[in-house]
Structures are given as structure tokens and as C-alpha cells.
PDB file of C-alpha atoms in Angstrom:
ATOM      1  CA  UNK A   1       0.000   0.000   0.000  1.00  0.00           C
ATOM      2  CA  UNK A   2       2.839   2.366   0.807  1.00  0.00           C
ATOM      3  CA  UNK A   3       4.017   2.174  -2.790  1.00  0.00           C
ATOM      4  CA  UNK A   4       0.752   3.778  -3.907  1.00  0.00           C
ATOM      5  CA  UNK A   5       0.993   6.507  -1.292  1.00  0.00           C
ATOM      6  CA  UNK A   6       4.660   7.446  -1.512  1.00  0.00           C
ATOM      7  CA  UNK A   7       6.611   7.906  -4.728  1.00  0.00           C
ATOM      8  CA  UNK A   8       9.936   6.972  -3.151  1.00  0.00           C
ATOM      9  CA  UNK A   9       9.127   3.313  -2.399  1.00  0.00           C
ATOM     10  CA  UNK A  10      10.597   1.120  -5.146  1.00  0.00           C
ATOM     11  CA  UNK A  11      10.006  -2.383  -6.437  1.00  0.00           C
ATOM     12  CA  UNK A  12      13.139  -3.450  -4.545  1.00  0.00           C
ATOM     13  CA  UNK A  13      11.680  -1.991  -1.385  1.00  0.00           C
ATOM     14  CA  UNK A  14       8.452  -3.868  -1.952  1.00  0.00           C
ATOM     15  CA  UNK A  15      10.366  -7.103  -2.484  1.00  0.00           C
ATOM     16  CA  UNK A  16      12.431  -6.472   0.665  1.00  0.00           C
ATOM     17  CA  UNK A  17       9.227  -5.964   2.670  1.00  0.00           C
ATOM     18  CA  UNK A  18       7.858  -9.290   1.406  1.00  0.00           C
ATOM     19  CA  UNK A  19      11.106 -11.119   2.184  1.00  0.00           C
ATOM     20  CA  UNK A  20      11.294  -9.509   5.626  1.00  0.00           C
ATOM     21  CA  UNK A  21       7.777 -10.740   6.370  1.00  0.00           C
ATOM     22  CA  UNK A  22       8.763 -14.243   5.320  1.00  0.00           C
ATOM     23  CA  UNK A  23      11.831 -14.089   7.573  1.00  0.00           C
ATOM     24  CA  UNK A  24      10.019 -12.563  10.562  1.00  0.00           C
ATOM     25  CA  UNK A  25       7.066 -14.967  10.559  1.00  0.00           C
ATOM     26  CA  UNK A  26       8.846 -18.099  11.854  1.00  0.00           C
ATOM     27  CA  UNK A  27      10.632 -16.066  14.513  1.00  0.00           C
ATOM     28  CA  UNK A  28       7.346 -14.594  15.747  1.00  0.00           C
ATOM     29  CA  UNK A  29       5.632 -17.971  15.625  1.00  0.00           C
ATOM     30  CA  UNK A  30       8.084 -19.378  18.147  1.00  0.00           C
ATOM     31  CA  UNK A  31       8.828 -16.212  20.141  1.00  0.00           C
ATOM     32  CA  UNK A  32       5.260 -15.017  20.768  1.00  0.00           C
ATOM     33  CA  UNK A  33       2.737 -17.445  22.261  1.00  0.00           C
ATOM     34  CA  UNK A  34      -0.225 -16.429  20.100  1.00  0.00           C
ATOM     35  CA  UNK A  35      -2.939 -17.759  22.407  1.00  0.00           C
ATOM     36  CA  UNK A  36      -4.356 -14.353  23.313  1.00  0.00           C
ATOM     37  CA  UNK A  37      -5.605 -11.403  21.316  1.00  0.00           C
ATOM     38  CA  UNK A  38      -2.814  -9.318  22.849  1.00  0.00           C
ATOM     39  CA  UNK A  39      -0.182 -11.755  21.552  1.00  0.00           C
ATOM     40  CA  UNK A  40      -1.635 -11.658  18.055  1.00  0.00           C
ATOM     41  CA  UNK A  41      -1.675  -7.855  18.138  1.00  0.00           C
ATOM     42  CA  UNK A  42       2.017  -7.899  19.081  1.00  0.00           C
ATOM     43  CA  UNK A  43       2.746 -10.250  16.173  1.00  0.00           C
ATOM     44  CA  UNK A  44       0.944  -7.987  13.718  1.00  0.00           C
ATOM     45  CA  UNK A  45       2.681  -4.856  14.962  1.00  0.00           C
ATOM     46  CA  UNK A  46       6.144  -6.452  14.821  1.00  0.00           C
ATOM     47  CA  UNK A  47       5.424  -7.855  11.340  1.00  0.00           C
ATOM     48  CA  UNK A  48       4.155  -4.467  10.145  1.00  0.00           C
ATOM     49  CA  UNK A  49       7.095  -2.545  11.608  1.00  0.00           C
ATOM     50  CA  UNK A  50       9.730  -5.003  10.396  1.00  0.00           C
ATOM     51  CA  UNK A  51       8.461  -5.249   6.834  1.00  0.00           C
ATOM     52  CA  UNK A  52       7.905  -1.477   6.584  1.00  0.00           C
ATOM     53  CA  UNK A  53      11.406  -0.649   7.809  1.00  0.00           C
ATOM     54  CA  UNK A  54      12.908  -3.242   5.440  1.00  0.00           C
ATOM     55  CA  UNK A  55      10.995  -1.780   2.501  1.00  0.00           C
ATOM     56  CA  UNK A  56      11.978   1.798   3.249  1.00  0.00           C
ATOM     57  CA  UNK A  57      15.650   0.954   3.858  1.00  0.00           C
ATOM     58  CA  UNK A  58      15.871  -1.083   0.639  1.00  0.00           C
ATOM     59  CA  UNK A  59      14.213   1.745  -1.309  1.00  0.00           C
ATOM     60  CA  UNK A  60      16.751   4.263  -0.065  1.00  0.00           C
ATOM     61  CA  UNK A  61      19.687   1.916  -0.693  1.00  0.00           C
ATOM     62  CA  UNK A  62      18.651   1.095  -4.269  1.00  0.00           C
ATOM     63  CA  UNK A  63      17.739   4.663  -5.210  1.00  0.00           C
ATOM     64  CA  UNK A  64      14.535   6.042  -6.730  1.00  0.00           C
ATOM     65  CA  UNK A  65      12.731   4.703  -9.766  1.00  0.00           C
ATOM     66  CA  UNK A  66      13.288   6.442 -13.100  1.00  0.00           C
ATOM     67  CA  UNK A  67      11.469   9.800 -13.025  1.00  0.00           C
ATOM     68  CA  UNK A  68      10.083   9.311 -16.552  1.00  0.00           C
ATOM     69  CA  UNK A  69       8.426   6.037 -15.499  1.00  0.00           C
ATOM     70  CA  UNK A  70       7.103   7.621 -12.323  1.00  0.00           C
ATOM     71  CA  UNK A  71       5.728  10.601 -14.229  1.00  0.00           C
ATOM     72  CA  UNK A  72       3.987   8.346 -16.758  1.00  0.00           C
ATOM     73  CA  UNK A  73       2.480   6.260 -13.965  1.00  0.00           C
ATOM     74  CA  UNK A  74       1.451   9.354 -12.029  1.00  0.00           C
ATOM     75  CA  UNK A  75      -0.256  10.958 -15.040  1.00  0.00           C
ATOM     76  CA  UNK A  76      -2.278   7.779 -15.649  1.00  0.00           C
ATOM     77  CA  UNK A  77      -3.153   6.716 -12.085  1.00  0.00           C
ATOM     78  CA  UNK A  78      -3.075  10.020 -10.150  1.00  0.00           C
ATOM     79  CA  UNK A  79      -2.397   8.215  -6.857  1.00  0.00           C
ATOM     80  CA  UNK A  80      -3.184  10.005  -3.599  1.00  0.00           C
ATOM     81  CA  UNK A  81      -0.487  10.697  -1.061  1.00  0.00           C
ATOM     82  CA  UNK A  82       3.055  11.940  -1.077  1.00  0.00           C
ATOM     83  CA  UNK A  83       3.925  12.381  -4.762  1.00  0.00           C
ATOM     84  CA  UNK A  84       5.103  16.008  -4.669  1.00  0.00           C
ATOM     85  CA  UNK A  85       8.320  15.759  -6.758  1.00  0.00           C
ATOM     86  CA  UNK A  86       6.634  13.534  -9.334  1.00  0.00           C
ATOM     87  CA  UNK A  87       3.602  15.826  -9.548  1.00  0.00           C
ATOM     88  CA  UNK A  88       5.904  18.798 -10.147  1.00  0.00           C
ATOM     89  CA  UNK A  89       7.742  16.855 -12.860  1.00  0.00           C
ATOM     90  CA  UNK A  90       4.361  16.115 -14.486  1.00  0.00           C
ATOM     91  CA  UNK A  91       3.371  19.804 -14.237  1.00  0.00           C
ATOM     92  CA  UNK A  92       0.528  19.025 -11.841  1.00  0.00           C
ATOM     93  CA  UNK A  93      -0.456  20.377  -8.433  1.00  0.00           C
ATOM     94  CA  UNK A  94       1.427  18.421  -5.722  1.00  0.00           C
ATOM     95  CA  UNK A  95      -1.014  19.532  -3.013  1.00  0.00           C
ATOM     96  CA  UNK A  96      -3.916  17.821  -4.791  1.00  0.00           C
ATOM     97  CA  UNK A  97      -2.478  14.391  -3.922  1.00  0.00           C
ATOM     98  CA  UNK A  98      -2.461  15.111  -0.195  1.00  0.00           C
ATOM     99  CA  UNK A  99      -5.994  16.496  -0.397  1.00  0.00           C
ATOM    100  CA  UNK A 100      -7.190  13.339  -2.194  1.00  0.00           C
ATOM    101  CA  UNK A 101      -5.554  11.202   0.488  1.00  0.00           C
ATOM    102  CA  UNK A 102      -7.187  13.192   3.305  1.00  0.00           C
ATOM    103  CA  UNK A 103     -10.599  13.033   1.617  1.00  0.00           C
ATOM    104  CA  UNK A 104     -10.220   9.303   1.017  1.00  0.00           C
ATOM    105  CA  UNK A 105      -9.240   8.604   4.620  1.00  0.00           C
ATOM    106  CA  UNK A 106     -12.100  10.752   5.920  1.00  0.00           C
ATOM    107  CA  UNK A 107     -14.579   9.030   3.590  1.00  0.00           C
ATOM    108  CA  UNK A 108     -13.347   5.610   4.731  1.00  0.00           C
ATOM    109  CA  UNK A 109     -13.625   6.486   8.424  1.00  0.00           C
ATOM    110  CA  UNK A 110     -17.088   8.012   8.036  1.00  0.00           C
ATOM    111  CA  UNK A 111     -18.325   5.099   5.909  1.00  0.00           C
ATOM    112  CA  UNK A 112     -17.086   2.682   8.574  1.00  0.00           C
ATOM    113  CA  UNK A 113     -18.872   4.638  11.310  1.00  0.00           C
ATOM    114  CA  UNK A 114     -22.010   4.816   9.182  1.00  0.00           C
ATOM    115  CA  UNK A 115     -22.062   1.081   8.488  1.00  0.00           C
ATOM    116  CA  UNK A 116     -21.267   0.222  12.115  1.00  0.00           C
ATOM    117  CA  UNK A 117     -24.081   2.475  13.343  1.00  0.00           C
ATOM    118  CA  UNK A 118     -26.596   1.032  10.897  1.00  0.00           C
ATOM    119  CA  UNK A 119     -25.594  -2.549  11.716  1.00  0.00           C
ATOM    120  CA  UNK A 120     -25.885  -1.837  15.436  1.00  0.00           C
ATOM    121  CA  UNK A 121     -29.308  -0.273  14.933  1.00  0.00           C
ATOM    122  CA  UNK A 122     -30.652  -3.127  12.797  1.00  0.00           C
ATOM    123  CA  UNK A 123     -29.115  -5.761  15.055  1.00  0.00           C
ATOM    124  CA  UNK A 124     -30.603  -4.108  18.152  1.00  0.00           C
ATOM    125  CA  UNK A 125     -34.015  -4.069  16.493  1.00  0.00           C
ATOM    126  CA  UNK A 126     -33.812  -7.695  15.389  1.00  0.00           C
ATOM    127  CA  UNK A 127     -32.769  -9.198  18.707  1.00  0.00           C
ATOM    128  CA  UNK A 128     -34.467  -6.613  20.933  1.00  0.00           C
ATOM    129  CA  UNK A 129     -31.242  -5.741  22.717  1.00  0.00           C
ATOM    130  CA  UNK A 130     -31.111  -2.957  25.296  1.00  0.00           C
ATOM    131  CA  UNK A 131     -29.127   0.234  24.819  1.00  0.00           C
ATOM    132  CA  UNK A 132     -25.722   0.614  26.462  1.00  0.00           C
ATOM    133  CA  UNK A 133     -25.865   0.803  30.244  1.00  0.00           C
ATOM    134  CA  UNK A 134     -24.869   4.478  30.186  1.00  0.00           C
ATOM    135  CA  UNK A 135     -27.846   5.379  27.920  1.00  0.00           C
ATOM    136  CA  UNK A 136     -31.261   4.883  29.555  1.00  0.00           C
ATOM    137  CA  UNK A 137     -33.702   5.114  26.612  1.00  0.00           C
ATOM    138  CA  UNK A 138     -33.772   2.313  24.012  1.00  0.00           C
ATOM    139  CA  UNK A 139     -35.995   4.061  21.454  1.00  0.00           C
ATOM    140  CA  UNK A 140     -33.908   7.222  21.544  1.00  0.00           C
ATOM    141  CA  UNK A 141     -30.722   5.132  21.253  1.00  0.00           C
ATOM    142  CA  UNK A 142     -32.056   3.443  18.101  1.00  0.00           C
ATOM    143  CA  UNK A 143     -33.060   6.787  16.596  1.00  0.00           C
ATOM    144  CA  UNK A 144     -29.651   8.283  17.339  1.00  0.00           C
ATOM    145  CA  UNK A 145     -27.534   5.453  15.949  1.00  0.00           C
ATOM    146  CA  UNK A 146     -29.874   4.867  12.994  1.00  0.00           C
ATOM    147  CA  UNK A 147     -29.948   8.601  12.249  1.00  0.00           C
ATOM    148  CA  UNK A 148     -26.186   8.859  12.574  1.00  0.00           C
ATOM    149  CA  UNK A 149     -25.623   5.908  10.255  1.00  0.00           C
ATOM    150  CA  UNK A 150     -28.090   7.114   7.651  1.00  0.00           C
ATOM    151  CA  UNK A 151     -27.160  10.782   8.008  1.00  0.00           C
ATOM    152  CA  UNK A 152     -23.484  10.122   7.341  1.00  0.00           C
ATOM    153  CA  UNK A 153     -24.148   8.416   3.987  1.00  0.00           C
ATOM    154  CA  UNK A 154     -24.363  11.641   1.909  1.00  0.00           C
ATOM    155  CA  UNK A 155     -21.303  13.028   3.713  1.00  0.00           C
ATOM    156  CA  UNK A 156     -18.948  10.126   2.998  1.00  0.00           C
ATOM    157  CA  UNK A 157     -20.466   9.596  -0.446  1.00  0.00           C
ATOM    158  CA  UNK A 158     -19.682  13.199  -1.407  1.00  0.00           C
ATOM    159  CA  UNK A 159     -16.148  12.904  -0.012  1.00  0.00           C
ATOM    160  CA  UNK A 160     -15.530   9.665  -1.899  1.00  0.00           C
ATOM    161  CA  UNK A 161     -17.322  10.311  -5.174  1.00  0.00           C
ATOM    162  CA  UNK A 162     -17.699  14.082  -5.377  1.00  0.00           C
ATOM    163  CA  UNK A 163     -21.500  14.195  -5.468  1.00  0.00           C
ATOM    164  CA  UNK A 164     -24.395  13.004  -3.384  1.00  0.00           C
ATOM    165  CA  UNK A 165     -25.978   9.618  -4.033  1.00  0.00           C
ATOM    166  CA  UNK A 166     -28.456   9.545  -6.901  1.00  0.00           C
ATOM    167  CA  UNK A 167     -32.053   9.274  -5.849  1.00  0.00           C
ATOM    168  CA  UNK A 168     -33.953   6.646  -7.796  1.00  0.00           C
ATOM    169  CA  UNK A 169     -37.544   7.684  -8.476  1.00  0.00           C
TER     170      UNK A 169
END
């Protein structure tokens, strides 16, 4: 994923990250118990950190990709993120990439909250579950989480796609 967000990560860096993951896995399998959720979280964090560091180090050691190839790719794909030097080389606005990344992350977070709220509302209705202990009124709870979930749809849709959802008549 980092290769799509940052122009400096190379194919060699990507390969180094894969190989680092392959090397780290057996070590983590024996070093970390893995019977609890906490242990699995530790494994994931160590795997993430190790492979990311390996990819970044390899990318800096091997040097950047050819700017002509990067510019061609950038003009076609317009990836979000940290592509400033490549955007300048392609005569495009380097700040637009960061803005696209921020809008995409915000849309993803809001869509997740929207879906979670709607699922909680529907699930609470189906199994007649009570509201959280800190909230005393079930009907109001369902209205709030259902309204939040439904109300966020046009917000994240506009962030992600640039316009509100089409209303089918």
C-alpha cells in the first residue's frame, strides 16, 4: 500500500518488505505465544514494523525509480499521497495528492462509522437488545444510531465520489 501513497518506495523496497515478512514470521511464531488477542496484536505490529522498515531501507539503498516512469504512472493513475516531486515533474499540483488522500481517509472512516451504526441499529431491532448501560432510553438510542448511520451516507459519499448519491424515483 505504501508504494501507492509514496513515490519513493521502489520495487526493490516492496520485495524487501515481502522477504522480511517471510523471515520474521517463523521467529514470531516461536517467540510469541499467540494464544491471546494481545499476543496476536504484538505479532501484527512487529510484522508491520519489520516489513515497513525493510521496505523503506531497501528503497533508499537502491535509489529512486526512473522519473520518466514515475511521471507516466502518475499521469495515468493520479495516486493520492506523497507524490510532490513527481507531480511537479508532471506539471501538476502536488497539493492535490495530499488532499485526495485526506478526503479518502475521511470518507473511509465516516463510511465505517455509518455502516457500524446502521448494523448496530438493525441488530438491536432484530434481537431486541437494550441500549448501552450508560444510555437509559432504548428508542432514543435506536433513533440516534440509525440517524447517525443514515445521516453520514451523503457526507462520505460526497467525499468519496464528489457528489451526493443519486435518488432513484
